[in-house]
Short mmCIF file of C-alpha atoms and ligand atoms in Angstrom, two decimals:
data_model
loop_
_atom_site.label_atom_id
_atom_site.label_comp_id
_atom_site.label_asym_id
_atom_site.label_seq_id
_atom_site.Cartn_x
_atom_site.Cartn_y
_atom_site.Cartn_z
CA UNK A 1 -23.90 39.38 26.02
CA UNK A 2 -21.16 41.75 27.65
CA UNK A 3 -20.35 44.82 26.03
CA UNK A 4 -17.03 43.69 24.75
CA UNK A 5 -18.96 40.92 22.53
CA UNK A 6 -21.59 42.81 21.33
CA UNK A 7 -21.72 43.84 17.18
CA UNK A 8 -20.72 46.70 16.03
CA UNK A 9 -23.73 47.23 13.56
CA UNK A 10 -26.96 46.71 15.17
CA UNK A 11 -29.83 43.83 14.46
CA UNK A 12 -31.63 45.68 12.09
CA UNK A 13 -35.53 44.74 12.05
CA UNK A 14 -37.67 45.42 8.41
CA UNK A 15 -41.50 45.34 9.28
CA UNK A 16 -42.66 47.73 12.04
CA UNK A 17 -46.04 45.14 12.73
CA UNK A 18 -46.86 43.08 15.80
CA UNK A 19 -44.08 40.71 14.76
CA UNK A 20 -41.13 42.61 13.92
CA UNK A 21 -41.66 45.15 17.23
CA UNK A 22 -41.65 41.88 19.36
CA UNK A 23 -38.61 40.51 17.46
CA UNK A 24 -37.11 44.08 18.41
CA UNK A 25 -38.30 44.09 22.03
CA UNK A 26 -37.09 40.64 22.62
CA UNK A 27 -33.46 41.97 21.57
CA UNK A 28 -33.18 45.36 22.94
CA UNK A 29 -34.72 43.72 26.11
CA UNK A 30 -30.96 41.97 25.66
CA UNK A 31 -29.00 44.84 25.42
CA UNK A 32 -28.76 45.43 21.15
CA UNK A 33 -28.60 48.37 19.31
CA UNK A 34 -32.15 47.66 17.53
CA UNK A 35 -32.99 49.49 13.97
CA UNK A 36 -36.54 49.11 12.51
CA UNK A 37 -37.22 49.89 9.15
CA UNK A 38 -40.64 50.08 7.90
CA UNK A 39 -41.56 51.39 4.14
CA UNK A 40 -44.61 52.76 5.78
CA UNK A 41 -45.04 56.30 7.01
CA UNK A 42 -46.62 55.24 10.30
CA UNK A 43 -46.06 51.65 11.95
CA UNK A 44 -48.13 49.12 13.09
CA UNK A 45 -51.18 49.78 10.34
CA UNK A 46 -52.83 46.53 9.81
CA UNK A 47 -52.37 45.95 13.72
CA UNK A 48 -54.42 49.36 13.79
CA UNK A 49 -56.63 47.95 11.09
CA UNK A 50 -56.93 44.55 13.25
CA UNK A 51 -58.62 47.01 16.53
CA UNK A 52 -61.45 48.81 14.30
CA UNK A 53 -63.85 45.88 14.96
CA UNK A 54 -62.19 44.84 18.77
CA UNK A 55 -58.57 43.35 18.98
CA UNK A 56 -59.38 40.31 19.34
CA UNK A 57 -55.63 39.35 20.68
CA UNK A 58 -55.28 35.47 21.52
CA UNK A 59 -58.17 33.35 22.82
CA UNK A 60 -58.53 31.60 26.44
CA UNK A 61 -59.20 27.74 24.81
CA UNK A 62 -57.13 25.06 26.47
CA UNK A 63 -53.49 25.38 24.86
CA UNK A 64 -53.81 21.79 22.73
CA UNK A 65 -57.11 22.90 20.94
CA UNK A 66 -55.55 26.41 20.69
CA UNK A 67 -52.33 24.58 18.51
CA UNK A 68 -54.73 22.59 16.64
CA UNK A 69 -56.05 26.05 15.10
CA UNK A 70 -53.15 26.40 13.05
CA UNK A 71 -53.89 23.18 10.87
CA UNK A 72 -51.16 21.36 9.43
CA UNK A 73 -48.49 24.41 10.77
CA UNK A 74 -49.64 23.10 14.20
CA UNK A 75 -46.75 20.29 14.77
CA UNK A 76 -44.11 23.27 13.80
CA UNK A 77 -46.39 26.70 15.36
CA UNK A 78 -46.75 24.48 18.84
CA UNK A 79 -43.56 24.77 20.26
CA UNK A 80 -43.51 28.40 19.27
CA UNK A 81 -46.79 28.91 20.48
CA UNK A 82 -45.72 27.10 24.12
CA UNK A 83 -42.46 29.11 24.20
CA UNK A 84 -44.96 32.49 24.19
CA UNK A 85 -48.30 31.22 24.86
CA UNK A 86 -51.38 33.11 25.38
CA UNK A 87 -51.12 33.78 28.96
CA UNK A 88 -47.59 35.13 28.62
CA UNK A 89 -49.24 37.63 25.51
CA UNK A 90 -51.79 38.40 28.28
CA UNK A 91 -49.31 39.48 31.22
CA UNK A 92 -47.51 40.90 28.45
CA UNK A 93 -50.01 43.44 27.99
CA UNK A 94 -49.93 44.16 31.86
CA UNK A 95 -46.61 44.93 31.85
CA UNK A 96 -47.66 47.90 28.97
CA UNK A 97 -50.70 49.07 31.19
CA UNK A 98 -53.17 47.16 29.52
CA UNK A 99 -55.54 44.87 30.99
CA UNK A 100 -57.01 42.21 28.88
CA UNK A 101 -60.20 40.28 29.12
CA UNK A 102 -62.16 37.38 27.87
CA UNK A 103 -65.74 37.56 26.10
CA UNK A 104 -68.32 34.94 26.34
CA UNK A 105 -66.41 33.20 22.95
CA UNK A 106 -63.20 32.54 24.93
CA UNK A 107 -61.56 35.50 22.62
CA UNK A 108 -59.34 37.56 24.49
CA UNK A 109 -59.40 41.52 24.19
CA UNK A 110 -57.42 44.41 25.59
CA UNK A 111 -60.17 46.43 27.96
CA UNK A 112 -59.73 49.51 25.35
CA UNK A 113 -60.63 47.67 22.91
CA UNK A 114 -58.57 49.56 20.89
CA UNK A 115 -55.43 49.01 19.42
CA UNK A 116 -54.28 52.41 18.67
CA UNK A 117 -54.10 52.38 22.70
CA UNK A 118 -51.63 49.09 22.75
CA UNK A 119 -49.23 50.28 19.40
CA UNK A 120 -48.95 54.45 21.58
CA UNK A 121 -47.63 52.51 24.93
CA UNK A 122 -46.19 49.96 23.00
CA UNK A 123 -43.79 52.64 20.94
CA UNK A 124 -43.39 54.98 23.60
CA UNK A 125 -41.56 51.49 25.58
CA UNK A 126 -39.60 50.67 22.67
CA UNK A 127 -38.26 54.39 22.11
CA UNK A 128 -37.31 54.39 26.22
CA UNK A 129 -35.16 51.13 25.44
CA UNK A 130 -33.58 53.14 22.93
CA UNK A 131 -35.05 51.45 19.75
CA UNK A 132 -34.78 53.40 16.48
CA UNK A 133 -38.29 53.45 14.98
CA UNK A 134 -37.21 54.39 10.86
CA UNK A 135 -40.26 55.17 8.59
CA UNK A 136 -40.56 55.30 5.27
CA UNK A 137 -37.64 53.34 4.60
CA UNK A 138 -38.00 49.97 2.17
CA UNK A 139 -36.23 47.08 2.10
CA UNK A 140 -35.07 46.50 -1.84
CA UNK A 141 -32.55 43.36 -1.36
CA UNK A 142 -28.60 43.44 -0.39
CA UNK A 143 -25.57 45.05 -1.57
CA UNK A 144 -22.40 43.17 -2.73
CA UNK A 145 -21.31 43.23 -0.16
CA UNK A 146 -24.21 41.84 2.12
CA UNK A 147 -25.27 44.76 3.55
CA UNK A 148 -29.11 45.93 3.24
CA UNK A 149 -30.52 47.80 0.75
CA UNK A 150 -33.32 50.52 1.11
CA UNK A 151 -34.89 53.27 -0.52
CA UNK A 152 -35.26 56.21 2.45
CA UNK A 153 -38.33 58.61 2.28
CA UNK A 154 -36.23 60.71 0.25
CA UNK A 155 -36.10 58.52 -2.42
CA UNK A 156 -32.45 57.97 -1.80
CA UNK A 157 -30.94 54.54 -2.19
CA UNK A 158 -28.98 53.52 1.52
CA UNK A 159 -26.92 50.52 2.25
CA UNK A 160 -27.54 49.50 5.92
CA UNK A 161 -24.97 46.88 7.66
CA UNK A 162 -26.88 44.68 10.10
CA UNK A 163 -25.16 42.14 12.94
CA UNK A 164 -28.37 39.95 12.22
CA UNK A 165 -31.50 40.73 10.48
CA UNK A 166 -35.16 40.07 11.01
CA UNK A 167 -37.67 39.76 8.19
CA UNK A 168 -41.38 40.67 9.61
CA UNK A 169 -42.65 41.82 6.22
CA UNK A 170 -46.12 40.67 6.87
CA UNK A 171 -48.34 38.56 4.26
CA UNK A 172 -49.96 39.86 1.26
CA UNK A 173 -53.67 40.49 2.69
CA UNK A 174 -54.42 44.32 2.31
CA UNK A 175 -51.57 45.48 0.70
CA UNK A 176 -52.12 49.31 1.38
CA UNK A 177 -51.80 48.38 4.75
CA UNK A 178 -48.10 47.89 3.85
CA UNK A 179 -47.62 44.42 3.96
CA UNK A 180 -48.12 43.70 -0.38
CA UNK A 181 -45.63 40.29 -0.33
CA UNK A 182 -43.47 42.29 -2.75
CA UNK A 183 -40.69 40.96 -0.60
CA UNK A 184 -40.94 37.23 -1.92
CA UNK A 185 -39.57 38.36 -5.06
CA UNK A 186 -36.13 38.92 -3.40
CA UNK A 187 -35.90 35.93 -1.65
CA UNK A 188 -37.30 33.83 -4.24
CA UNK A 189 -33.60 35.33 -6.39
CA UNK A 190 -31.81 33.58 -3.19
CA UNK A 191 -33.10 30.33 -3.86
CA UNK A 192 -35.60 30.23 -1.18
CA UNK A 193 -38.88 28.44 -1.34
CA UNK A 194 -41.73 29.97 -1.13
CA UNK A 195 -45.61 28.84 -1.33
CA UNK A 196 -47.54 31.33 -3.30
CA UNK A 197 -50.09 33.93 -1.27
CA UNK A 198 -53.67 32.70 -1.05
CA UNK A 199 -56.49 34.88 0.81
CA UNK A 200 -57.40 33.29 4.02
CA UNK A 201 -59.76 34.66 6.21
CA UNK A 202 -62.14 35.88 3.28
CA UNK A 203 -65.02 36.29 1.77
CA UNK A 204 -66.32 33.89 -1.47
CA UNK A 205 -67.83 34.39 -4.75
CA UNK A 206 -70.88 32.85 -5.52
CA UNK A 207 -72.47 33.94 -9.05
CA UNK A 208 -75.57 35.17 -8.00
CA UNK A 209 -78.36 36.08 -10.65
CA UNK A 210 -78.81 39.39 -11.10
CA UNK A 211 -82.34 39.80 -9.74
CA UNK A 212 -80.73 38.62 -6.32
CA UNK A 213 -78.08 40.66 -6.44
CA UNK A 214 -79.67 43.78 -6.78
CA UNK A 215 -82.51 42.39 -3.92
CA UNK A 216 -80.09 40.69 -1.32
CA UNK A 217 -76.97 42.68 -1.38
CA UNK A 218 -76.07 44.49 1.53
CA UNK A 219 -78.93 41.54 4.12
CA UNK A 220 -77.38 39.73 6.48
CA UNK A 221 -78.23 36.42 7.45
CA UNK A 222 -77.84 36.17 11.28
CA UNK A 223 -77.37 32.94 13.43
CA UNK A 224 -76.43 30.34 10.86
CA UNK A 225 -73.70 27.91 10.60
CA UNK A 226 -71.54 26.79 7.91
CA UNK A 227 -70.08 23.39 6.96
CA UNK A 228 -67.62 21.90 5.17
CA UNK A 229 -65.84 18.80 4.57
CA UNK A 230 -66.97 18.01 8.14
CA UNK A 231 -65.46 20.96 9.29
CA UNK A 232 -68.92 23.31 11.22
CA UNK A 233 -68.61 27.12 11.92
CA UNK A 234 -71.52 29.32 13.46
CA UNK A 235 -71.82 32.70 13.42
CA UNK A 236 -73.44 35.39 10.51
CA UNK A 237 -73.13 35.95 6.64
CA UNK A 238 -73.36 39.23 5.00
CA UNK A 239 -75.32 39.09 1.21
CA UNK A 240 -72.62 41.02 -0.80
CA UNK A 241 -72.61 41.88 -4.08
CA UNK A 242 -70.49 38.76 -5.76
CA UNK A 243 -71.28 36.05 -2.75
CA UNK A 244 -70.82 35.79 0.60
CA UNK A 245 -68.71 37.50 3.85
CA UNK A 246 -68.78 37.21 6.73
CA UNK A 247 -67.00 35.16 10.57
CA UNK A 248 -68.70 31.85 10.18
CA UNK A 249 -66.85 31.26 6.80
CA UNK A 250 -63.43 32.02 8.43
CA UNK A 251 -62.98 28.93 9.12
CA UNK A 252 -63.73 26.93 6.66
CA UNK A 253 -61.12 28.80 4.06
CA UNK A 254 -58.29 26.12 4.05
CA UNK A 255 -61.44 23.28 2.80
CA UNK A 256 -62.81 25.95 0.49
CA UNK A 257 -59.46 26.49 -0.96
CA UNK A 258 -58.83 22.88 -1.24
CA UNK A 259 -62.19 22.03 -2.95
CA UNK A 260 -62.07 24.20 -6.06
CA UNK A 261 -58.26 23.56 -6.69
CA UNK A 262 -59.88 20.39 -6.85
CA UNK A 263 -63.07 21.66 -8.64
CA UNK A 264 -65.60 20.70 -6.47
CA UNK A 265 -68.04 23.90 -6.37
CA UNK A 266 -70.77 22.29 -4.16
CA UNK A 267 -69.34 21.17 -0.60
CA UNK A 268 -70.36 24.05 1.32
CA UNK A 269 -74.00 23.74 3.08
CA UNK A 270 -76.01 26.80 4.93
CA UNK A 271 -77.99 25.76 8.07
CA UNK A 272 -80.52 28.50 8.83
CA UNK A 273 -81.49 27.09 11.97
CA UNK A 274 -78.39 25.80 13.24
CA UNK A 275 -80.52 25.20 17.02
CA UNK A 276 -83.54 22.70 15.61
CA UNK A 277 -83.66 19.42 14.21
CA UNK A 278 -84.83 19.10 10.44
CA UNK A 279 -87.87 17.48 11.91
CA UNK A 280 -88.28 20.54 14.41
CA UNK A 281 -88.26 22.93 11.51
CA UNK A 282 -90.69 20.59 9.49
CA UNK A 283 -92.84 20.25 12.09
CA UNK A 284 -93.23 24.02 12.78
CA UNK A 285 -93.47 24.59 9.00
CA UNK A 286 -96.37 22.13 8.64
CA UNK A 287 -98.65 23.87 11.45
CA UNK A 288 -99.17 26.52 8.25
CA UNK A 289 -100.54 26.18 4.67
CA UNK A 290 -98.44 26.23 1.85
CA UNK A 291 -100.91 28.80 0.15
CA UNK A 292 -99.09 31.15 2.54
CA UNK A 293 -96.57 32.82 0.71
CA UNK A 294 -92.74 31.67 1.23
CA UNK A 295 -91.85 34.98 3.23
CA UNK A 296 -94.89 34.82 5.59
CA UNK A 297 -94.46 30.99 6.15
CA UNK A 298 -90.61 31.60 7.54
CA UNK A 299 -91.72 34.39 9.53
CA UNK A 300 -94.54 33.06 11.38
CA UNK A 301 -92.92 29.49 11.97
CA UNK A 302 -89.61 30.28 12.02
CA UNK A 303 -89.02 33.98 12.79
CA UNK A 304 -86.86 34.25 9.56
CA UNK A 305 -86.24 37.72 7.97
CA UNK A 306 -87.09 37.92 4.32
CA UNK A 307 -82.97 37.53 3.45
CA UNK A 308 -84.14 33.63 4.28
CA UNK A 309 -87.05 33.76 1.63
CA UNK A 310 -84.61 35.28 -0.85
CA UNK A 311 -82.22 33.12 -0.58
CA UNK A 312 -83.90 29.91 -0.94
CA UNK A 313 -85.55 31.03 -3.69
CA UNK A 314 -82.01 31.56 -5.51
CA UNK A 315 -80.16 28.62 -4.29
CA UNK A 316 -83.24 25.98 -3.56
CA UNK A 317 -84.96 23.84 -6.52
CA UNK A 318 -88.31 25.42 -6.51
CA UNK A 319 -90.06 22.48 -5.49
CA UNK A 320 -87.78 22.58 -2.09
CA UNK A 321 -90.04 25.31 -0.99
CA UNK A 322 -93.41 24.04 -1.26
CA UNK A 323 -94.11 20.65 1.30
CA UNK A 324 -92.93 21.41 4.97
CA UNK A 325 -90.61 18.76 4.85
CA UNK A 326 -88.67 19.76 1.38
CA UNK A 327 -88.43 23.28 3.14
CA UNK A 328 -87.00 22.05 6.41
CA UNK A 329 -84.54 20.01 4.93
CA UNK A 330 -83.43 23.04 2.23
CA UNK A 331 -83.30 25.00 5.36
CA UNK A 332 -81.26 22.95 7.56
CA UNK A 333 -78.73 22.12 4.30
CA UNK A 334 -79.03 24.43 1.76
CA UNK A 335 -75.70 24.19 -0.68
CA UNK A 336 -73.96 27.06 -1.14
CA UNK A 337 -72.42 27.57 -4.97
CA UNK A 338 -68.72 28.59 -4.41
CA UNK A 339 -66.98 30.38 -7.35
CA UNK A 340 -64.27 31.70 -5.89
CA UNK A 341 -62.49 33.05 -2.65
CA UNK A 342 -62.37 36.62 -2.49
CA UNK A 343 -59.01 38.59 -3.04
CA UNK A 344 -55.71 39.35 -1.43
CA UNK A 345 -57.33 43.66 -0.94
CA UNK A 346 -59.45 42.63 1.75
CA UNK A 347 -58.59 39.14 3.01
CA UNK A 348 -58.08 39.54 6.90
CA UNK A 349 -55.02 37.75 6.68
CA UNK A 350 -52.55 35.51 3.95
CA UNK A 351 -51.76 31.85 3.45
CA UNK A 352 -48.60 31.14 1.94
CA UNK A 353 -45.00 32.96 2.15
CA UNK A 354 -41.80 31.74 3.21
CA UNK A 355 -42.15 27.65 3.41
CA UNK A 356 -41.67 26.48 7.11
CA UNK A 357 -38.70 23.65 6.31
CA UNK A 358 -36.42 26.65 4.95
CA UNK A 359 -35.99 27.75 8.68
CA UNK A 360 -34.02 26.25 11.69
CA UNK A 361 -36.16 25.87 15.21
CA UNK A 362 -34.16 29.27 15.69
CA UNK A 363 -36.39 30.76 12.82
CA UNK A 364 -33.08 31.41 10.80
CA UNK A 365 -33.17 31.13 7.19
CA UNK A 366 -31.22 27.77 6.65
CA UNK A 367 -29.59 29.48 3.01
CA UNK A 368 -28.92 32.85 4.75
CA UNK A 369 -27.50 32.60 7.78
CA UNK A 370 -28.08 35.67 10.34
CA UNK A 371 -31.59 36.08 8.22
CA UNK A 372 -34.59 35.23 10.77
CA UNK A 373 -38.17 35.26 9.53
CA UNK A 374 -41.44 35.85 11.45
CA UNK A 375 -45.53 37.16 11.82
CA UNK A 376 -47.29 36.52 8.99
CA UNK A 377 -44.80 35.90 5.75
CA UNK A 378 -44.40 32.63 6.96
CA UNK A 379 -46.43 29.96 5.40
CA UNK A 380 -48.94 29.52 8.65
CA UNK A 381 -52.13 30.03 8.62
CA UNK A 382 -54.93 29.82 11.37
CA UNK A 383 -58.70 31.29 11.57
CA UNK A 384 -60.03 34.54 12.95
CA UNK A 385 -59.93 34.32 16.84
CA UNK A 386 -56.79 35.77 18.23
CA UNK A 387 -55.01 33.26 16.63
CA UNK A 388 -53.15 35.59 13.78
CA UNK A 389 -52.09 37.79 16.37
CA UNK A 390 -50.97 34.98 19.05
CA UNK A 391 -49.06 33.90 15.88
CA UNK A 392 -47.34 36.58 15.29
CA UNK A 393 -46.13 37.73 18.96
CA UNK A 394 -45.02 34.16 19.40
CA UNK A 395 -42.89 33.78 16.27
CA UNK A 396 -41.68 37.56 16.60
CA UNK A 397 -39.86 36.42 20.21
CA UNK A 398 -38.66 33.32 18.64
CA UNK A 399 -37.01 35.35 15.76
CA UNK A 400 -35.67 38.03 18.70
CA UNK A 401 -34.33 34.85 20.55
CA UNK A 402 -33.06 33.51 17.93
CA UNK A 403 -31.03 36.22 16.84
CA UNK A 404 -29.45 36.60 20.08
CA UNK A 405 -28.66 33.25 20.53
CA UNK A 406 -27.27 32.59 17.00
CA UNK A 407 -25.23 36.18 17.85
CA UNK A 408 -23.70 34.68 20.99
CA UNK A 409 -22.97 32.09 19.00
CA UNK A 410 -21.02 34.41 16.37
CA UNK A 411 -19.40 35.97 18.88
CA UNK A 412 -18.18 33.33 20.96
CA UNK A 413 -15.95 31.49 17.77
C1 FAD B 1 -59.29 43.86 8.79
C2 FAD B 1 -58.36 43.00 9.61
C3 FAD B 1 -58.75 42.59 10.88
C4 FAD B 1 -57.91 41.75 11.63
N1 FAD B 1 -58.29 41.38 12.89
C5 FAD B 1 -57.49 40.56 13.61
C6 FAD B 1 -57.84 40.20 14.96
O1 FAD B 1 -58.81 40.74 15.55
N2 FAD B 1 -57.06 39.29 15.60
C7 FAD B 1 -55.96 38.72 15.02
O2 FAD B 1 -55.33 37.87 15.62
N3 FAD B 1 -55.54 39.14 13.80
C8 FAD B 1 -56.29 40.03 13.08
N4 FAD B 1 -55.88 40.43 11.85
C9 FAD B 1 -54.58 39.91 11.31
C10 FAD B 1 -53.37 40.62 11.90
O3 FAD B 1 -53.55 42.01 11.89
C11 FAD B 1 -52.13 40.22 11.09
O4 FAD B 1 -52.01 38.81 11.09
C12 FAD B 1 -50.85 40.82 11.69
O5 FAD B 1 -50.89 42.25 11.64
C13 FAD B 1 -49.61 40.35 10.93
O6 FAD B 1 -48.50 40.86 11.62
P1 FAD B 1 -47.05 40.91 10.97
O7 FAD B 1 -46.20 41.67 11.94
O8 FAD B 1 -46.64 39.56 10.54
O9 FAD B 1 -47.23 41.75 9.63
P2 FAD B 1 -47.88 43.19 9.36
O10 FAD B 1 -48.70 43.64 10.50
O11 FAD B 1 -48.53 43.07 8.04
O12 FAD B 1 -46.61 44.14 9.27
C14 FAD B 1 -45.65 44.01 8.24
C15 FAD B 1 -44.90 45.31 8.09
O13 FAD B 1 -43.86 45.14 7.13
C16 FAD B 1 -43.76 46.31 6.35
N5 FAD B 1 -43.13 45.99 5.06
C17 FAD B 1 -43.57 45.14 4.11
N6 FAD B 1 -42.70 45.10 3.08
C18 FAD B 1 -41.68 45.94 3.39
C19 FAD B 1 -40.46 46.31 2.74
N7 FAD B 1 -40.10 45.82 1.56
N8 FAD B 1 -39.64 47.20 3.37
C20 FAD B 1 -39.95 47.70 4.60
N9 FAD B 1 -41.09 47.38 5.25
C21 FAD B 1 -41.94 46.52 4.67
C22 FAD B 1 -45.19 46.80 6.20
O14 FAD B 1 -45.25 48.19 5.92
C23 FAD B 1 -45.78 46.45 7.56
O15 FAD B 1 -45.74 47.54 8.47
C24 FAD B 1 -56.67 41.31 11.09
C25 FAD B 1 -56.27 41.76 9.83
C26 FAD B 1 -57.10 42.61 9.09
C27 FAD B 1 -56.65 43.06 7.73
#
């Protein structure tokens, strides 16, 4: 856009995560005047939050598998995903200083590890291209008069006027991250639809007894895999206190969901030796007597931990754990009581938010025009794996180019 076209107010950008600094690279890249307003005092926390264990940033899979992560979003995430895809995240990161490589799961980190490393050159870029970074400011609605409301760190009530605007208020997954979903409420008052948030990504509730919750909390239960509804996941399980956490049930959270809003409790099964046949396991159980007790008999055959003998003796009918064969089949399919999911404070990530037919292919909000959306308030969601993240960046620069394009648009009538 020449100078003589561009707005006088600049594209003002509310959410200072990985989606709303790409919307605001994408544009200042572009020549805009770019403000970003973030209630936080800091940006960028649950991105921060995201690095404690490893940023796990996109993943390496071949790019159709890697669209058919995002469920029934894929058909409207895929061309979004293909317009940024994860090699383009990945020389991305090069052009910040930050090599990236891929781990023996496909999953793609920065070298560092870190994120705090990414967000420092990340900022430090954005500030060069003259981006105003504003903290502490929140977004309460619109003025009258269209322009955007806030509440600075004062405490003072400011009307902001915006050329375009970009909404990357995050989900609803650990709100004191920042990201709490308060926002829906104002859009909801503009007639927009939105699907209610849901914790994705998250641990379950399982009604233990109390005698196993005061033995098993805290054990993991390494090498297992999870199924449901035909859908497998491998990984490990941590005991907790009300069920179970852990990667391998990632996954499965959409089927979960979708089996106790239909109130099935018991479609979830636990294989504890995900690498041997039932008849493996039976035959390896039978080489000892069953006057051995239940621990010693999944030790010596099996090299189980006593987490194993625990659990079967909470979830399995007790005559499952007496003939070889009973055992090995508990074992190999041991269902798993599901209560509950786990809550919004410490799901990795949100389903629900801003329904996917309210926007254009340009990411603008079809009742609001000059209103893009992006990152995680839209109603997307996708396991643990780099795919959150690739979601985000990818949307984000759809949102930037959106703006600009809908601008030139604006400008050119
Ligand atoms: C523990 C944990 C681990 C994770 N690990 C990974 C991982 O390894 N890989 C991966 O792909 N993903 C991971 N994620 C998910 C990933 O961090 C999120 O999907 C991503 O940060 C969402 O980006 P976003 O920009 O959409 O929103 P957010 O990062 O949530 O940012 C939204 C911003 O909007 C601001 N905001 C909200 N409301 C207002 C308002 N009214 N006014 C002004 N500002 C407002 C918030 O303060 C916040 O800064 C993890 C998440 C968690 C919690």
């Amino acid at each position: 856009m020449s100078d003589s076209k561009r707005p006088d107010s600049p594209v003002v950008v509310i959410g200072a995560g990985p989606a709303g600094l790409m919307a605001a690279e994408v544009l200042a890249r572009a020549g805009m005047a770019v403000q970003i307003m973030d209630a936080m005092p800091s940006p960028g926390r649950k991105f921060l939050m995201a690095g404690r264990g490893g940023l796990n940033l996109t993943h390496s899979e071949p790019l159709d598998r890697f669209i058919g992560r995002y469920g029934v979003a894929s058909p409207w995430m895929g061309p979004l995903i293909q317009r940024f895809p994860p090699q383009a995240l990945r020389d991305w990161c090069e052009g910040l200083g930050i090599s990236t490589f891929t781990g023996s799961s496909g999953r793609v980190f920065p070298d560092s590890f870190k994120a705090s490393i990414l967000l420092r050159a990340w900022l430090r870029r954005l500030d060069g291209m003259g981006v105003v970074l504003n903290r502490g400011w929140r977004w309460g609605g619109w003025h009258a008069d269209g322009s955007l409301l806030f509440t600075d760190p004062t405490g003072a009530r400011q009307a902001v006027s915006a050329a375009a605007t970009i909404l990357a208020l995050g989900g609803a997954s650990w709100p004191r991250l920042g990201s709490d979903g308060s926002w829906a409420a104002l859009l909801a008052r503009h007639d927009i639809s939105l699907a209610g948030f849901q914790p994705s990504n998250c641990g379950v509730v399982c009604g233990w007894s109390e005698t196993f919750r005061q033995k098993a909390a805290g054990l993991p239960l390494k090498r297992i895999a999870l199924s449901m509804d035909g859908v497998r996941s491998r990984g490990e399980l941590v005991i907790t206190d009300q069920g179970l956490e852990g990667g391998a049930l990632y996954a499965l959270t959409p089927g979960l969901r979708r089996a106790l809003a239909e109130g099935r409790d018991d479609g979830l099964m636990l294989d504890l030796q995900p690498d041997r046949s039932v008849e493996q396991v039976a035959a390896l159980l039978g080489r000892l007597s069953t006057s051995d007790s239940l621990s010693n008999r999944l030790r010596k055959a099996l090299s189980l931990g006593p987490p194993v003998a625990t659990l079967l003796r909470e979830l399995a009918p007790p005559a499952a754990v007496v003939s070889a064969s009973a055992l090995a089949t508990a074992i190999k399919g041991l269902p798993v009581p599901v209560r509950a999911l786990q809550g919004l404070e410490r799901a990795i990530s949100s389903a629900g938010g801003v329904c996917l037919d309210q926007l254009d292919d340009r990411l603008m909000l079809r009742r609001l025009p000059g209103l893009f959306c992006c990152g995680e308030m839209l109603d997307w969601e996708a396991p643990t794996g780099g795919y959150l993240l690739q979601g985000c960046f990818a949307t984000g620069v759809a949102a930037g180019q959106g703006a600009l394009d809908w601008l030139a648009e604006q400008s050119a009538r």
